[in-house]
Short mmCIF file of C-alpha atoms in Angstrom, two decimals:
data_model
loop_
_atom_site.label_atom_id
_atom_site.label_comp_id
_atom_site.label_asym_id
_atom_site.label_seq_id
_atom_site.Cartn_x
_atom_site.Cartn_y
_atom_site.Cartn_z
CA UNK A 28 -215.24 -125.32 93.56
CA UNK A 29 -217.56 -128.30 93.84
CA UNK A 30 -216.59 -131.80 92.92
CA UNK A 31 -217.22 -132.73 89.21
CA UNK A 32 -220.91 -133.09 88.58
CA UNK A 33 -220.81 -136.34 86.71
CA UNK A 34 -218.82 -138.06 89.46
CA UNK A 35 -222.24 -138.53 91.08
CA UNK A 36 -220.89 -137.75 94.53
CA UNK A 37 -223.45 -137.17 97.25
CA UNK A 38 -222.13 -134.14 99.08
CA UNK A 39 -223.57 -134.65 102.55
CA UNK A 40 -222.98 -132.09 105.28
CA UNK A 41 -223.13 -132.64 109.02
CA UNK A 42 -225.40 -129.74 109.95
CA UNK A 43 -229.25 -129.51 109.90
CA UNK A 44 -231.08 -126.95 107.81
CA UNK A 45 -233.83 -124.81 109.26
CA UNK A 46 -236.71 -123.68 107.05
CA UNK A 47 -237.42 -119.97 107.25
CA UNK A 48 -240.12 -119.07 104.73
CA UNK A 49 -242.23 -122.21 104.88
CA UNK A 50 -241.83 -125.96 104.53
CA UNK A 51 -241.47 -127.88 101.31
CA UNK A 52 -244.51 -129.71 100.03
CA UNK A 53 -244.93 -132.83 102.16
CA UNK A 54 -246.82 -134.91 99.66
CA UNK A 55 -245.00 -136.74 96.86
CA UNK A 56 -247.04 -136.91 93.67
CA UNK A 57 -248.51 -140.24 92.63
CA UNK A 58 -245.80 -142.10 90.72
CA UNK A 59 -247.90 -142.99 87.70
CA UNK A 60 -249.16 -139.46 87.10
CA UNK A 61 -245.74 -137.93 87.66
CA UNK A 62 -243.97 -140.27 85.30
CA UNK A 63 -246.59 -139.82 82.60
CA UNK A 64 -246.29 -136.04 82.75
CA UNK A 65 -242.49 -136.16 82.94
CA UNK A 66 -242.18 -138.39 79.89
CA UNK A 67 -244.41 -136.13 77.83
CA UNK A 68 -242.59 -132.94 78.81
CA UNK A 69 -239.15 -134.43 78.30
CA UNK A 70 -239.77 -135.26 74.64
CA UNK A 71 -239.31 -131.76 73.28
CA UNK A 72 -238.88 -128.19 74.42
CA UNK A 73 -240.93 -125.64 72.47
CA UNK A 74 -238.52 -122.79 71.90
CA UNK A 75 -240.97 -119.98 72.59
CA UNK A 76 -242.12 -121.56 75.84
CA UNK A 77 -238.55 -122.06 77.01
CA UNK A 78 -237.57 -118.50 76.13
CA UNK A 79 -234.71 -119.75 74.00
CA UNK A 80 -232.55 -118.13 71.36
CA UNK A 81 -230.71 -119.87 68.55
CA UNK A 82 -228.74 -122.55 70.29
CA UNK A 83 -226.29 -124.55 68.14
CA UNK A 84 -223.90 -127.03 69.76
CA UNK A 85 -220.68 -125.50 71.05
CA UNK A 86 -217.55 -125.75 68.93
CA UNK A 87 -213.97 -126.42 69.96
CA UNK A 88 -213.06 -122.88 68.95
CA UNK A 89 -215.79 -121.30 71.06
CA UNK A 90 -214.33 -119.37 74.04
CA UNK A 91 -215.04 -121.13 77.34
CA UNK A 92 -215.71 -119.72 80.78
CA UNK A 93 -213.03 -120.95 83.20
CA UNK A 94 -212.64 -120.97 86.97
CA UNK A 95 -209.88 -118.39 86.57
CA UNK A 96 -212.43 -115.96 85.12
CA UNK A 97 -214.03 -115.64 88.56
CA UNK A 98 -212.56 -115.46 92.04
CA UNK A 99 -213.39 -115.66 95.73
CA UNK A 100 -213.64 -112.73 98.12
CA UNK A 101 -215.40 -110.33 95.77
CA UNK A 102 -216.87 -107.11 97.11
CA UNK A 103 -220.35 -106.25 95.82
CA UNK A 104 -219.04 -103.62 93.33
CA UNK A 105 -216.36 -106.04 92.12
CA UNK A 106 -218.90 -108.82 91.66
CA UNK A 107 -221.28 -106.65 89.66
CA UNK A 108 -218.49 -105.29 87.45
CA UNK A 109 -217.32 -108.84 86.74
CA UNK A 110 -220.88 -109.90 85.97
CA UNK A 111 -221.26 -107.14 83.38
CA UNK A 112 -217.90 -108.00 81.85
CA UNK A 113 -218.61 -111.72 81.51
CA UNK A 114 -222.16 -111.18 80.23
CA UNK A 115 -220.77 -109.09 77.37
CA UNK A 116 -217.90 -111.48 76.64
CA UNK A 117 -217.84 -114.39 74.18
CA UNK A 118 -216.99 -116.86 76.97
CA UNK A 119 -219.73 -119.37 77.69
CA UNK A 120 -220.12 -122.45 79.86
CA UNK A 121 -218.34 -125.57 78.68
CA UNK A 122 -220.76 -128.41 77.89
CA UNK A 123 -223.69 -126.01 77.56
CA UNK A 124 -227.15 -127.11 76.48
CA UNK A 125 -227.83 -126.97 72.74
CA UNK A 126 -230.74 -127.49 70.37
CA UNK A 127 -230.83 -130.89 68.69
CA UNK A 128 -232.74 -129.72 65.63
CA UNK A 129 -233.15 -133.23 64.25
CA UNK A 130 -234.96 -134.40 67.39
CA UNK A 131 -236.63 -131.07 68.16
CA UNK A 132 -235.34 -130.89 71.72
CA UNK A 133 -232.61 -129.40 73.89
CA UNK A 134 -229.85 -131.62 75.19
CA UNK A 135 -226.93 -131.42 77.58
CA UNK A 136 -223.65 -133.05 76.53
CA UNK A 137 -222.81 -136.10 78.61
CA UNK A 138 -220.18 -138.85 78.08
CA UNK A 139 -221.30 -142.03 76.35
CA UNK A 140 -220.26 -144.16 79.34
CA UNK A 141 -222.86 -142.29 81.40
CA UNK A 142 -225.63 -142.75 78.82
CA UNK A 143 -224.97 -139.97 76.32
CA UNK A 144 -226.80 -136.63 76.07
CA UNK A 145 -229.32 -135.60 78.72
CA UNK A 146 -232.69 -134.38 77.45
CA UNK A 147 -233.51 -130.94 78.86
CA UNK A 148 -237.19 -131.02 79.89
CA UNK A 149 -239.40 -128.00 79.34
CA UNK A 150 -240.60 -128.14 82.94
CA UNK A 151 -237.02 -127.65 84.13
CA UNK A 152 -236.44 -124.54 82.00
CA UNK A 153 -239.72 -123.04 83.18
CA UNK A 154 -238.90 -123.81 86.81
CA UNK A 155 -235.38 -122.40 86.57
CA UNK A 156 -236.58 -119.20 84.89
CA UNK A 157 -239.30 -118.84 87.51
CA UNK A 158 -236.82 -119.38 90.35
CA UNK A 159 -234.38 -116.82 88.96
CA UNK A 160 -237.09 -114.21 88.41
CA UNK A 161 -238.56 -114.79 91.87
CA UNK A 162 -235.09 -114.57 93.45
CA UNK A 163 -234.59 -111.16 91.85
CA UNK A 164 -238.08 -110.02 92.84
CA UNK A 165 -237.45 -111.06 96.46
CA UNK A 166 -234.04 -109.33 96.37
CA UNK A 167 -232.25 -112.61 97.12
CA UNK A 168 -229.71 -112.28 94.29
CA UNK A 169 -227.80 -109.68 92.32
CA UNK A 170 -226.27 -111.67 89.46
CA UNK A 171 -226.68 -114.97 87.58
CA UNK A 172 -223.24 -116.53 87.40
CA UNK A 173 -221.07 -118.68 89.67
CA UNK A 174 -219.98 -115.93 92.12
CA UNK A 175 -223.65 -115.35 93.03
CA UNK A 176 -226.55 -117.53 91.79
CA UNK A 177 -224.98 -119.91 89.30
CA UNK A 178 -224.98 -123.50 90.50
CA UNK A 179 -227.50 -125.92 91.89
CA UNK A 180 -228.01 -129.11 93.85
CA UNK A 181 -231.00 -131.45 93.80
CA UNK A 182 -233.22 -132.35 96.73
CA UNK A 183 -234.95 -135.70 96.21
CA UNK A 184 -237.52 -136.87 98.78
CA UNK A 185 -235.98 -139.70 100.81
CA UNK A 186 -238.70 -142.24 100.00
CA UNK A 187 -238.62 -141.38 96.30
CA UNK A 188 -234.84 -141.65 96.19
CA UNK A 189 -234.93 -145.09 97.83
CA UNK A 190 -237.72 -146.39 95.60
CA UNK A 191 -236.51 -144.99 92.28
CA UNK A 192 -233.46 -142.78 91.91
CA UNK A 193 -231.07 -144.95 93.90
CA UNK A 194 -231.57 -147.72 91.33
CA UNK A 195 -230.03 -146.07 88.25
CA UNK A 196 -226.72 -147.67 87.20
CA UNK A 197 -223.83 -145.42 86.23
CA UNK A 198 -224.30 -146.15 82.54
CA UNK A 199 -227.84 -144.74 82.77
CA UNK A 200 -226.87 -141.50 84.50
CA UNK A 201 -228.30 -139.49 81.61
CA UNK A 202 -231.71 -141.03 82.18
CA UNK A 203 -231.38 -140.29 85.89
CA UNK A 204 -230.93 -136.59 85.09
CA UNK A 205 -233.67 -136.50 82.47
CA UNK A 206 -236.12 -138.12 84.90
CA UNK A 207 -235.06 -136.17 87.99
CA UNK A 208 -235.11 -132.84 86.16
CA UNK A 209 -238.66 -133.64 84.95
CA UNK A 210 -239.97 -134.61 88.38
CA UNK A 211 -242.22 -132.10 90.22
CA UNK A 212 -241.32 -133.82 93.51
CA UNK A 213 -237.66 -132.87 93.09
CA UNK A 214 -236.47 -129.49 94.37
CA UNK A 215 -233.61 -127.36 93.06
CA UNK A 216 -231.38 -125.90 95.76
CA UNK A 217 -229.18 -122.85 95.12
CA UNK A 218 -226.28 -121.47 97.13
CA UNK A 219 -226.15 -117.77 96.30
CA UNK A 220 -223.55 -115.11 97.14
CA UNK A 221 -221.10 -117.97 96.56
CA UNK A 222 -217.98 -115.85 96.06
CA UNK A 223 -219.18 -112.64 97.66
CA UNK A 224 -217.03 -111.55 100.61
CA UNK A 225 -219.44 -111.58 103.54
CA UNK A 226 -217.21 -112.14 106.58
CA UNK A 227 -214.69 -109.88 108.26
CA UNK A 228 -210.99 -110.79 108.35
CA UNK A 229 -211.55 -112.80 111.53
CA UNK A 230 -213.82 -115.10 109.45
CA UNK A 231 -216.25 -115.12 112.35
CA UNK A 232 -218.55 -112.12 111.94
CA UNK A 233 -220.50 -110.70 109.01
CA UNK A 234 -219.38 -107.42 107.47
CA UNK A 235 -221.00 -104.22 108.69
CA UNK A 236 -222.84 -103.69 105.43
CA UNK A 237 -226.62 -103.87 105.24
CA UNK A 238 -226.68 -105.36 101.74
CA UNK A 239 -224.04 -107.96 102.50
CA UNK A 240 -225.81 -108.95 105.72
CA UNK A 241 -229.05 -109.50 103.80
CA UNK A 242 -227.31 -111.56 101.14
CA UNK A 243 -225.58 -113.63 103.83
CA UNK A 244 -228.92 -114.27 105.54
CA UNK A 245 -230.79 -115.28 102.38
CA UNK A 246 -228.07 -117.17 100.53
CA UNK A 247 -229.78 -120.59 100.69
CA UNK A 248 -232.86 -120.83 98.48
CA UNK A 249 -234.75 -123.74 96.98
CA UNK A 250 -237.86 -124.41 94.96
CA UNK A 251 -239.62 -127.45 93.45
CA UNK A 252 -239.75 -128.16 89.74
CA UNK A 253 -243.53 -128.17 90.10
CA UNK A 254 -245.46 -125.28 88.53
CA UNK A 255 -246.39 -122.17 90.52
CA UNK A 256 -244.34 -123.22 93.56
CA UNK A 257 -242.57 -120.60 95.64
CA UNK A 258 -238.98 -120.40 96.82
CA UNK A 259 -238.02 -121.27 100.37
CA UNK A 260 -235.00 -119.81 102.19
CA UNK A 261 -232.95 -121.82 104.68
CA UNK A 262 -230.57 -120.93 107.49
CA UNK A 263 -227.65 -122.77 109.03
CA UNK A 264 -226.60 -120.95 112.21
CA UNK A 265 -223.80 -123.47 112.77
CA UNK A 266 -222.05 -122.28 109.59
CA UNK A 267 -220.27 -118.92 109.70
CA UNK A 268 -220.91 -118.56 105.97
CA UNK A 269 -224.53 -119.69 106.50
CA UNK A 270 -224.06 -122.59 104.11
CA UNK A 271 -226.78 -125.24 104.15
CA UNK A 272 -225.73 -128.70 103.03
CA UNK A 273 -228.62 -130.87 104.17
CA UNK A 274 -232.42 -130.61 104.26
CA UNK A 275 -234.34 -133.08 106.47
CA UNK A 276 -236.60 -135.39 104.49
CA UNK A 277 -234.58 -135.06 101.29
CA UNK A 278 -231.60 -136.82 99.81
CA UNK A 279 -228.99 -134.21 98.94
CA UNK A 280 -227.72 -134.77 95.39
CA UNK A 281 -224.71 -132.49 95.15
CA UNK A 282 -224.16 -132.92 91.43
CA UNK A 283 -226.76 -130.55 90.03
CA UNK A 284 -226.24 -128.21 87.09
CA UNK A 285 -224.55 -124.86 86.48
CA UNK A 286 -226.01 -121.81 84.75
CA UNK A 287 -224.51 -118.48 83.78
CA UNK A 288 -225.82 -115.35 82.05
CA UNK A 289 -224.30 -114.44 78.70
CA UNK A 290 -225.40 -112.22 75.81
CA UNK A 291 -225.53 -115.28 73.52
CA UNK A 292 -227.17 -117.67 75.98
CA UNK A 293 -229.70 -120.25 74.82
CA UNK A 294 -232.43 -119.35 77.31
CA UNK A 295 -233.68 -116.16 78.93
CA UNK A 296 -235.31 -114.71 82.01
CA UNK A 297 -236.81 -111.25 82.57
CA UNK A 298 -235.18 -108.69 84.82
CA UNK A 299 -236.19 -105.05 85.01
CA UNK A 300 -238.38 -105.48 81.94
CA UNK A 301 -235.51 -106.78 79.84
CA UNK A 302 -234.55 -110.25 78.62
CA UNK A 303 -231.33 -111.63 80.08
CA UNK A 304 -229.88 -114.66 78.33
CA UNK A 305 -228.18 -117.56 80.05
CA UNK A 306 -226.73 -121.03 79.49
CA UNK A 307 -227.03 -124.31 81.41
CA UNK A 308 -224.36 -126.99 81.78
CA UNK A 309 -223.63 -130.20 83.70
CA UNK A 310 -219.92 -129.34 83.75
CA UNK A 311 -218.19 -127.43 86.52
CA UNK A 312 -215.93 -124.51 85.76
CA UNK A 313 -212.47 -125.87 84.97
CA UNK A 314 -209.02 -124.21 85.08
CA UNK A 315 -207.90 -122.55 81.87
CA UNK A 316 -205.54 -125.02 80.12
CA UNK A 317 -203.44 -122.05 79.05
CA UNK A 318 -203.20 -120.84 82.65
CA UNK A 319 -203.99 -123.78 84.95
CA UNK A 320 -202.45 -122.27 88.09
CA UNK A 321 -204.30 -119.38 89.69
CA UNK A 322 -202.73 -117.44 92.55
#
């Protein structure tokens, strides 16, 4: 699993990424216009526009989704069966986004020492929904949960990171996330097929399965938070798992957010003409306290 999101670790890899479907936008939006738009969109999230359901804060008694509920080395049939099982279950992401009815906005739980709750901007929800729907349309993904498409990283243009985002103190981490997740210049990067078994036992060659080979080839996708922007796929031929961990011109912020489909999720995307609900969280999947050791 990844390091805890709120540890603010920059997970930098040693290999270069190669763009396959086109380059990211080269131009960073004018700071004044971007910040004005971000501030306005971060104030509140209209529920209809965000595709949200009723979304009360989680309770201590609410069943949580744990790392032991998923596993590595899944075959495609195993992954899809697990996806259906967890979607229908009552287990949801810990620290999931909720509606703050008093303030008319969605928030993500965040410790007080890091600035308290993170405002969930409307532009982020729209971008995430668009990215998920486009990923399905392009046949890049099969399921929205951690074993496939279920976690993200942030790509922040180098110059923008140096001039703005590198200056947030730890006690203002919430504002960092609210601002970054509102910024059209920031891109969301997704590792897909995360727990899908794609390599043979020698761990050197891809399985002789057409679907698995395609998923292995297209497992790195990214898209900007800006409206009407398309996804880009990336390759890393130096990684046997084809895992990209760096994109030239961008600062890799490893601590993104998690998302997972569930029947009771706060938000929704469309797949096959049907609404599929999902949750968002800043917390990684943790071991089940009742069963902390997983074989």
